[in-house]
PDB file of C-alpha atoms in Angstrom:
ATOM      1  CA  UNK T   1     157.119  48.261 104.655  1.00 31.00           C
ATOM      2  CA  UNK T   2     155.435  47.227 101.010  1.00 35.00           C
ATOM      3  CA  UNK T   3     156.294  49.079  98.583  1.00 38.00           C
ATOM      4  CA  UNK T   4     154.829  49.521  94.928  1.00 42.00           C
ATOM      5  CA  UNK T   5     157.368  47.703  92.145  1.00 43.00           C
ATOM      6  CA  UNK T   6     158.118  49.441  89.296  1.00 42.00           C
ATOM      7  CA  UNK T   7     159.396  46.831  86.619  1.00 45.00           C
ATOM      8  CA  UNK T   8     162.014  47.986  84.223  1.00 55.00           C
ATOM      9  CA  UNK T   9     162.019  44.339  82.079  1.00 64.00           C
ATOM     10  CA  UNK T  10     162.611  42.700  78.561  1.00 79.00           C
ATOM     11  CA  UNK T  11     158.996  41.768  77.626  1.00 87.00           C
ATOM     12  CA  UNK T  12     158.413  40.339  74.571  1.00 90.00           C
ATOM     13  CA  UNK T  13     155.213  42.287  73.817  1.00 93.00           C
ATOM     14  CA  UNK T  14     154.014  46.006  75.498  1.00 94.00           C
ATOM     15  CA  UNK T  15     153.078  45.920  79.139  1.00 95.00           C
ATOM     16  CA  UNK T  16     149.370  46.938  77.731  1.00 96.00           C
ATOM     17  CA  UNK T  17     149.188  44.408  75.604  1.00 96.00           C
ATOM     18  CA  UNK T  18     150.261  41.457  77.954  1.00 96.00           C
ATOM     19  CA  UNK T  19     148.052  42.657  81.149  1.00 96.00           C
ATOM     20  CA  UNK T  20     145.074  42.681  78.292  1.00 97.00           C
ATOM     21  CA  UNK T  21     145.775  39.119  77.154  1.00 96.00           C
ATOM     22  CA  UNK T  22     146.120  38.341  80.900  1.00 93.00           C
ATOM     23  CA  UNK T  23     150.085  37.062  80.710  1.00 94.00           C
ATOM     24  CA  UNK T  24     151.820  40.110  82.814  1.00 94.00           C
ATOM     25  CA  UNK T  25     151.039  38.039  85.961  1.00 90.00           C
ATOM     26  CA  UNK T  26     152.280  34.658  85.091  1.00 90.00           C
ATOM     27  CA  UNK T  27     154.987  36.107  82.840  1.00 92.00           C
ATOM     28  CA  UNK T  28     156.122  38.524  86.793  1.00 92.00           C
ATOM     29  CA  UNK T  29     155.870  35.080  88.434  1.00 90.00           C
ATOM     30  CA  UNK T  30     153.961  37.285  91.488  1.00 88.00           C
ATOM     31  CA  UNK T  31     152.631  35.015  94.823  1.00 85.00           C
ATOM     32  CA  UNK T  32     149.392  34.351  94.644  1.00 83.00           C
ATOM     33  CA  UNK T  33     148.035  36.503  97.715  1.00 83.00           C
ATOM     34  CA  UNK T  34     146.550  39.492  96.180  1.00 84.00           C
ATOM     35  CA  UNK T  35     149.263  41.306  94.634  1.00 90.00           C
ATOM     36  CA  UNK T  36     147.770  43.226  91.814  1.00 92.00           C
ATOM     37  CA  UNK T  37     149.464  44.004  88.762  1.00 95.00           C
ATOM     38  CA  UNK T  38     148.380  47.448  86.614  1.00 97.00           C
ATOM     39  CA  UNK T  39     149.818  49.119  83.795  1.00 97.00           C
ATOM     40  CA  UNK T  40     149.368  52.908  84.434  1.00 96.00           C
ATOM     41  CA  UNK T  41     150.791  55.440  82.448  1.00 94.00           C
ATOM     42  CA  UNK T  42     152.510  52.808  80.290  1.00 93.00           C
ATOM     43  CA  UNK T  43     154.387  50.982  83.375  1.00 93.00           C
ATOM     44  CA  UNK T  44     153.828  48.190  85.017  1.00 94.00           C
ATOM     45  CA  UNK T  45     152.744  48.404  89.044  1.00 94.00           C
ATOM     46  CA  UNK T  46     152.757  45.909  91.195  1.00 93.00           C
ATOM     47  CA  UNK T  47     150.770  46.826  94.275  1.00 91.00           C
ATOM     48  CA  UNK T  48     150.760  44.368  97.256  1.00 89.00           C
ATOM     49  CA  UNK T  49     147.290  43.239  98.972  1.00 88.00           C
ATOM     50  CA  UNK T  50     145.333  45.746 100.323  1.00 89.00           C
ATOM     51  CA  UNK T  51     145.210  45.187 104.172  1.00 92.00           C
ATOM     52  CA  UNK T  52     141.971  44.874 106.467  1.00 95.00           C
ATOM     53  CA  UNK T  53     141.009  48.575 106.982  1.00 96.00           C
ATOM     54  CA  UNK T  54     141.261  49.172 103.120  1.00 96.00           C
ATOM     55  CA  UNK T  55     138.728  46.324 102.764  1.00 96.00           C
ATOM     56  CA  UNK T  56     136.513  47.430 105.391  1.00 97.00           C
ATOM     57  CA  UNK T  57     135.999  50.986 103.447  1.00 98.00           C
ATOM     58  CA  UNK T  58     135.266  49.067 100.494  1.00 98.00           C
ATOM     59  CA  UNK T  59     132.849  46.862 101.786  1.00 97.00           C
ATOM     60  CA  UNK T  60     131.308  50.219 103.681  1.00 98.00           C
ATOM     61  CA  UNK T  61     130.823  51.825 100.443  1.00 98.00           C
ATOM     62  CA  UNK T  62     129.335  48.673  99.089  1.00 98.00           C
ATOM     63  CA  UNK T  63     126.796  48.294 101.910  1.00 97.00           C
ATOM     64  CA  UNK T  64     125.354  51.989 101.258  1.00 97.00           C
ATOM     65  CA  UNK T  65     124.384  50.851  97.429  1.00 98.00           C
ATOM     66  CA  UNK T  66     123.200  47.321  98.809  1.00 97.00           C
ATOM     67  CA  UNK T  67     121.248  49.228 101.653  1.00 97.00           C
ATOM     68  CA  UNK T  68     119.668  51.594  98.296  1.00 97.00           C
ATOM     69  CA  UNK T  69     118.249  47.984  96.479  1.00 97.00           C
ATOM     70  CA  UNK T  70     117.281  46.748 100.249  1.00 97.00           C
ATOM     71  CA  UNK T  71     114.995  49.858 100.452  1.00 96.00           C
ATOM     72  CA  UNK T  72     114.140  50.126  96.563  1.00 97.00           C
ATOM     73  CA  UNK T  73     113.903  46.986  94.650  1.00 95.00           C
ATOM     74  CA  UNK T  74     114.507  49.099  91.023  1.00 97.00           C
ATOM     75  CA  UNK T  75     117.489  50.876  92.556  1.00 98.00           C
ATOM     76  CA  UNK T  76     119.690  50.307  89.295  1.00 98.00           C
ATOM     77  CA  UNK T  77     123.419  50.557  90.468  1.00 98.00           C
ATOM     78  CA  UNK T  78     125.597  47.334  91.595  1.00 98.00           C
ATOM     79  CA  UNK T  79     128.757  47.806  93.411  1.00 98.00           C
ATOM     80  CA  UNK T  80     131.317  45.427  92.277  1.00 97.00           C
ATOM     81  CA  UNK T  81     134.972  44.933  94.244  1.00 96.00           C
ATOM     82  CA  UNK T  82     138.293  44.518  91.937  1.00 91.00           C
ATOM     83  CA  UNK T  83     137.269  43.996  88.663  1.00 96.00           C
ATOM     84  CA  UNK T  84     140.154  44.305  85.488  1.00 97.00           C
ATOM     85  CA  UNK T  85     139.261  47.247  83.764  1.00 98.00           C
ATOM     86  CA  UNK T  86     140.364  48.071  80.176  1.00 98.00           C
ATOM     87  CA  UNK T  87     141.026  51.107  79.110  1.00 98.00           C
ATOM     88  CA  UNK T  88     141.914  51.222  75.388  1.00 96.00           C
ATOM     89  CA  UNK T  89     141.709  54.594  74.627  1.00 94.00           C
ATOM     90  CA  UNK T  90     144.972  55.018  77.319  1.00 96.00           C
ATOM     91  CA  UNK T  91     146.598  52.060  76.824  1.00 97.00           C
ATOM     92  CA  UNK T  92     146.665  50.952  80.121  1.00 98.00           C
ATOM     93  CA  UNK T  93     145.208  48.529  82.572  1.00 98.00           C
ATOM     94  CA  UNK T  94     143.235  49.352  86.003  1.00 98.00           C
ATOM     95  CA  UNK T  95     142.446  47.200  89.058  1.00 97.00           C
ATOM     96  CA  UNK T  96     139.997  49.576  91.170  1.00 98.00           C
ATOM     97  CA  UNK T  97     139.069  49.016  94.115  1.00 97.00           C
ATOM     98  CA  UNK T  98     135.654  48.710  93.416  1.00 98.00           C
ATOM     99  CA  UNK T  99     133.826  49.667  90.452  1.00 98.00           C
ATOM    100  CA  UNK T 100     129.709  50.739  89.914  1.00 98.00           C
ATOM    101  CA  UNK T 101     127.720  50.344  87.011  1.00 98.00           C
ATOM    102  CA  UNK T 102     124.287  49.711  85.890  1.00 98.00           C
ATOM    103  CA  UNK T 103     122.275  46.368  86.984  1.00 97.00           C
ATOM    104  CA  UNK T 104     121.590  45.605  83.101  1.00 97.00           C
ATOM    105  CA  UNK T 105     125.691  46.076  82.272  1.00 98.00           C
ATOM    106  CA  UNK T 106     126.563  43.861  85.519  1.00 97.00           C
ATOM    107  CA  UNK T 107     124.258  40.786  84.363  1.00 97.00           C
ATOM    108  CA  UNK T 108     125.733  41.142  81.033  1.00 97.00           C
ATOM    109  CA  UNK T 109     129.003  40.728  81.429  1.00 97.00           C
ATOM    110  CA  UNK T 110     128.666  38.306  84.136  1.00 95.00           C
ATOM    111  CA  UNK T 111     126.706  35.689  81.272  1.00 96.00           C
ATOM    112  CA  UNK T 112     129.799  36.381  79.291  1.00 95.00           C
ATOM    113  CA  UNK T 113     132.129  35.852  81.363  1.00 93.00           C
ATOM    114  CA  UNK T 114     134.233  38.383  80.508  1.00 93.00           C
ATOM    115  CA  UNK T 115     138.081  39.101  81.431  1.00 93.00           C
ATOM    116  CA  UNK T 116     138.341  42.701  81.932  1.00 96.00           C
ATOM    117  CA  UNK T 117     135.118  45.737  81.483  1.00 98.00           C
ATOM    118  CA  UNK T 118     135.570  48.759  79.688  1.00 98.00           C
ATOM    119  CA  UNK T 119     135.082  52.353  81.049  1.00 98.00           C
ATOM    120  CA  UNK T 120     131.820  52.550  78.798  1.00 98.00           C
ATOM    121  CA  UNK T 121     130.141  50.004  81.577  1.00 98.00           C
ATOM    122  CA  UNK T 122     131.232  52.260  83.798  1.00 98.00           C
ATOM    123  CA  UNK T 123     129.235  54.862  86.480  1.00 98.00           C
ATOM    124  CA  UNK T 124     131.656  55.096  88.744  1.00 98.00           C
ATOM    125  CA  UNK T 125     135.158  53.845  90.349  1.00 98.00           C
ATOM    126  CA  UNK T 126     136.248  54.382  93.774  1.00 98.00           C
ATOM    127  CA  UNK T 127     139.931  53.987  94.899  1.00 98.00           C
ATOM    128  CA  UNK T 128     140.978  53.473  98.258  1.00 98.00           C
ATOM    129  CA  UNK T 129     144.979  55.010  98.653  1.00 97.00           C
ATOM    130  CA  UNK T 130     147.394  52.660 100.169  1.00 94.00           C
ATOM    131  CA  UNK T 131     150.981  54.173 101.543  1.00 92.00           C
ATOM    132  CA  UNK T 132     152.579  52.181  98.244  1.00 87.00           C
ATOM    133  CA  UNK T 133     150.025  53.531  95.731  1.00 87.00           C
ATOM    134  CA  UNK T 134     148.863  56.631  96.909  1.00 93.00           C
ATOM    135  CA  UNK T 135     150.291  58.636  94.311  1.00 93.00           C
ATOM    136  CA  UNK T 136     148.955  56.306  91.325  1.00 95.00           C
ATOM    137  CA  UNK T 137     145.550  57.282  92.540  1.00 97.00           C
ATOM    138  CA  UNK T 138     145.403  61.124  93.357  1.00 96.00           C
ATOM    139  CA  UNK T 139     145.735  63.790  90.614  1.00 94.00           C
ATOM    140  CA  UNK T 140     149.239  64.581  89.681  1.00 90.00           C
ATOM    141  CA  UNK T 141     151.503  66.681  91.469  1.00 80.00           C
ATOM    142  CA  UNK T 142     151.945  69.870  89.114  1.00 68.00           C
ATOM    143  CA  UNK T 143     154.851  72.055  88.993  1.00 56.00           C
ATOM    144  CA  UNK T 144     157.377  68.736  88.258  1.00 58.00           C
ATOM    145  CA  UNK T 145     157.847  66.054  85.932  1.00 52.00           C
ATOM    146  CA  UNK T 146     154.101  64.688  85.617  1.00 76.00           C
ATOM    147  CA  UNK T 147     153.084  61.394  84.836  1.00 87.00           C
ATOM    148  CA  UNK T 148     149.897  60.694  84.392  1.00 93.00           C
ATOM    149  CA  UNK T 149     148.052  58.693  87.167  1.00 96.00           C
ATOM    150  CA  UNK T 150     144.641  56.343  86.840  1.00 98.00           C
ATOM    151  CA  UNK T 151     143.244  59.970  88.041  1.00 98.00           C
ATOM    152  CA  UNK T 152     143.730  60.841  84.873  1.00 97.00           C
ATOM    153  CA  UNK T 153     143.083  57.830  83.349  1.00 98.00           C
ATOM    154  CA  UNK T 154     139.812  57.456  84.430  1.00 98.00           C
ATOM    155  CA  UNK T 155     139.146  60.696  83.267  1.00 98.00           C
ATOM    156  CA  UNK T 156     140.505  60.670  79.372  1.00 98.00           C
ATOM    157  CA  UNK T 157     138.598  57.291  78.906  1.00 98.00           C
ATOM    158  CA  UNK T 158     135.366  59.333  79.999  1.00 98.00           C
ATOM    159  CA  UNK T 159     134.230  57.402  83.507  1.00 98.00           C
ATOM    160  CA  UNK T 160     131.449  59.281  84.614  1.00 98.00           C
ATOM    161  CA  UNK T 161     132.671  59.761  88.675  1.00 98.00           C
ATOM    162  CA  UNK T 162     135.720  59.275  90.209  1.00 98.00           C
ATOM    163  CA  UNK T 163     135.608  59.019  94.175  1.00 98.00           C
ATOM    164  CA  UNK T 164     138.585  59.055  96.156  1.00 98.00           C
ATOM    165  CA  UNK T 165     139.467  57.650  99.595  1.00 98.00           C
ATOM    166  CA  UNK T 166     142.313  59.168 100.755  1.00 98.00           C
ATOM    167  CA  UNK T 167     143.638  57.634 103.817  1.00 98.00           C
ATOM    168  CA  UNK T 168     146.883  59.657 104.251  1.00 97.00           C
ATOM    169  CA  UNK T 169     147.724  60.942 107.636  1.00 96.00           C
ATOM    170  CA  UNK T 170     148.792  64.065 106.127  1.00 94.00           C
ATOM    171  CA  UNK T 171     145.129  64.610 104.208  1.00 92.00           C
ATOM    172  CA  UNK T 172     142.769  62.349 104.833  1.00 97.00           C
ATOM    173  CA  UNK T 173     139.688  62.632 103.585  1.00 98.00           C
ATOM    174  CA  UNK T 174     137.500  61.523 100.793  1.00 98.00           C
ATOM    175  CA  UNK T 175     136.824  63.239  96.939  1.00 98.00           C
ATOM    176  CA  UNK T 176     134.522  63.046  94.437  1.00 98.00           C
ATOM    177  CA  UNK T 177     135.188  63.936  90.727  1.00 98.00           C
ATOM    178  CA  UNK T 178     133.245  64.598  87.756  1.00 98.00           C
ATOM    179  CA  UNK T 179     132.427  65.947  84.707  1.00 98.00           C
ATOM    180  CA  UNK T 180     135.412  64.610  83.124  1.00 98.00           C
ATOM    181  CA  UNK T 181     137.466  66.475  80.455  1.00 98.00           C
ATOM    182  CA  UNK T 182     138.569  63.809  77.739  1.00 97.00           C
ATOM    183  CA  UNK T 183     140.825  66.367  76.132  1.00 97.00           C
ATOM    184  CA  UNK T 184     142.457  66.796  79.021  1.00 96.00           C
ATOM    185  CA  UNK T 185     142.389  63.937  81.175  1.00 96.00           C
ATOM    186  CA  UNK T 186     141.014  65.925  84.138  1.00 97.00           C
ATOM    187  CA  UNK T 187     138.114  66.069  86.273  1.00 98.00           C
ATOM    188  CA  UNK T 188     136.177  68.764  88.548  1.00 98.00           C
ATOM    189  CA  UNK T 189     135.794  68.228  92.400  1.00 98.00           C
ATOM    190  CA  UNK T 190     132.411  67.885  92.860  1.00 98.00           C
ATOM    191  CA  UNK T 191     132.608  67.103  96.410  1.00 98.00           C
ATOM    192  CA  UNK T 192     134.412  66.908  99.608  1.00 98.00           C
ATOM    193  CA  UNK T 193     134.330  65.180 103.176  1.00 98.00           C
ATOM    194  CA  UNK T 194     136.062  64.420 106.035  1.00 98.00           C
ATOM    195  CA  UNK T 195     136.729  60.840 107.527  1.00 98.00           C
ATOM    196  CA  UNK T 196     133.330  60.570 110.135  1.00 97.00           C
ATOM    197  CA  UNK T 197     130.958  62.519 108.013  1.00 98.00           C
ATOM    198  CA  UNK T 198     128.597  61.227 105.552  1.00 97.00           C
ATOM    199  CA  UNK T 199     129.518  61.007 101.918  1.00 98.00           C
ATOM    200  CA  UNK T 200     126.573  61.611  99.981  1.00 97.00           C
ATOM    201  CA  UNK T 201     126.576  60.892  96.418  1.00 98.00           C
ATOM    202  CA  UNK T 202     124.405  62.580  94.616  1.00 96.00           C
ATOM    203  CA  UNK T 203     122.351  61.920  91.488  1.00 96.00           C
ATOM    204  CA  UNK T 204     122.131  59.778  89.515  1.00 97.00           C
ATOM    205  CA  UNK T 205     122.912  57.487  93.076  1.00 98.00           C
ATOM    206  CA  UNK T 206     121.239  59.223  95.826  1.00 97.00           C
ATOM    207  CA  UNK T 207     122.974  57.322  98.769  1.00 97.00           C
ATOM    208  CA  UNK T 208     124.689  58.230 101.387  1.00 97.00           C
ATOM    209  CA  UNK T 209     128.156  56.241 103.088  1.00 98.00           C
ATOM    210  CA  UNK T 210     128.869  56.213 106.309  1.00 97.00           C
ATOM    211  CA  UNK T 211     132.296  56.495 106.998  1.00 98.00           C
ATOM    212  CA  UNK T 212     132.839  56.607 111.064  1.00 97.00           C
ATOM    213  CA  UNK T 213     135.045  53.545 111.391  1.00 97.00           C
ATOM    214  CA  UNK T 214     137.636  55.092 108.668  1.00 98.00           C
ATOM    215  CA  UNK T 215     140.828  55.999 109.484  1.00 96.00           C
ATOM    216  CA  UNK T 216     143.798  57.016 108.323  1.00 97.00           C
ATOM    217  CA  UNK T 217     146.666  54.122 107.427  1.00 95.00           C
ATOM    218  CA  UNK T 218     148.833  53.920 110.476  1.00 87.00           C
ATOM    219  CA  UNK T 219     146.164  55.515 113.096  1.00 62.00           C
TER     220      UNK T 219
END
C-alpha cells in the first residue's frame, strides 16, 4: 500500500523555500511518475500518483465547467489540473488537484510562463482524498494535537471555495467550503452531497457535476 512520506532531512535551505525555487524534487531524488512533493504545514509530503478513479473525478469536474463555455461562449471560469500553487502568506507549497480561476488570470499566466500561481488567481481548488493523503486535505481533527492541513491553508491565504472529494469508505461524499476566515484559517460548509447526486456549485459558477461513476477508494 502507498503511503504519504514524511521527510525528517538536513536541507540546506527551509522546505518552503526550496519547493518555491523548484529544488525539493531534484534535491528528494523522487521517480519521475507523478509523485508530488508539497510542503504543508511546514513539512515536506510526498504523495504518490493519484490512480485512475482519482483522475476520472477530476476530469468529471472539469467536463461540467467545459460543458458551461460549450453552452456559453463568455462563461469566464477555466478548470486547470495540478498546477504549483504558492502560498506565501503560509509558507507552504500546494499541488491541488485541480484548480479554477478566471479566463483573463489563466491566459496570463500561461504568456508568462509561470512556475507556481498564487491564491489571489484563485476561485476555487478542488481536492480529491487519496488513502495516503486524506488527512492533508480534510479539516483537522480537533480535540488532539492539530496541525494544520491545506484545509486550512487554503483558507488563511483567502481562496474563495474549497470543494472536497472525499472518497473514504467510511464518509464518502463531497464538500464545499466558503467564506473563508483568514484569522482563523477556517471555512463554512456551504454545501453537501453524496457520491451519485449532482453537485451544484452555485454562483458565481452556476454548473452542476455529475458524479454517478464515483466511488469510494477500494469499492
Amino acid at each position: 500500500m502507498s503511503v504519504v512520506a514524511f521527510a525528517q532531512l538536513l536541507l540546506p535551505d527551509s522546505p518552503y523555500a526550496m519547493w518555491v525555487r523548484g529544488e525539493l524534487e531534484e534535491y528528494l531524488r523522487l521517480p519521475d511518475d507523478g509523485t508530488r512533493v508539497e510542503v504543508v504545514g511546514g513539512e515536506i509530503v510526498v504523495s504518490p500518483a493519484p490512480v485512475f478513479a482519482h483522475g476520472g473525478i477530476l476530469s468529471d469536474v472539469q467536463r461540467g465547467f467545459e460543458r458551461a463555455l460549450f453552452l456559453d461562449g463568455a462563461f469566464p471560469w477555466r478548470a486547470v489540473q495540478a498546477v504549483n500553487v504558492d502560498l506565501i502568506e503560509v509558507g507552504d507549497g500546494y499541488v491541488p488537484d485541480l484548480v479554477v480561476l478566471r479566463k483573463d488570470i489563466e491566459a496570463e499566466k500561461r504568456a508568462e510562463d509561470v512556475l507556481h500561481l498564487h491564491p489571489q488567481d484563485l476561485s476555487l481548488v478542488v481536492e480529491v482524498t487519496s488513502a495516503s493523503n486524506a488527512g492533508h486535505d480534510r479539516r483537522p481533527m480537533f480535540g488532539r494535537q492539530v496541525k494544520p492541513t491545506k484545509w486550512n491553508g487554503y483558507a488563511r491565504s483567502g481562496v474563495p471555495y474549497y470543494l472536497l472529494v472525499d472518497r473514504d469508505p467510511r464518509q464518502p461524499g463531497v464538500m464545499l467550503f466558503g467564506e473563508p476566515n483568514k484569522a482563523e484559517a477556517a471555512y463554512e460548509v456551504l454545501g453537501e452531497w453524496k457520491f451519485g447526486e449532482a453537485v451544484r456549485l452555485p454562483e458565481p459558477f452556476g454548473i452542476e457535476i455529475d458524479t454517478d461513476a464515483w466511488k469510494p477508494w477500494n469499492a
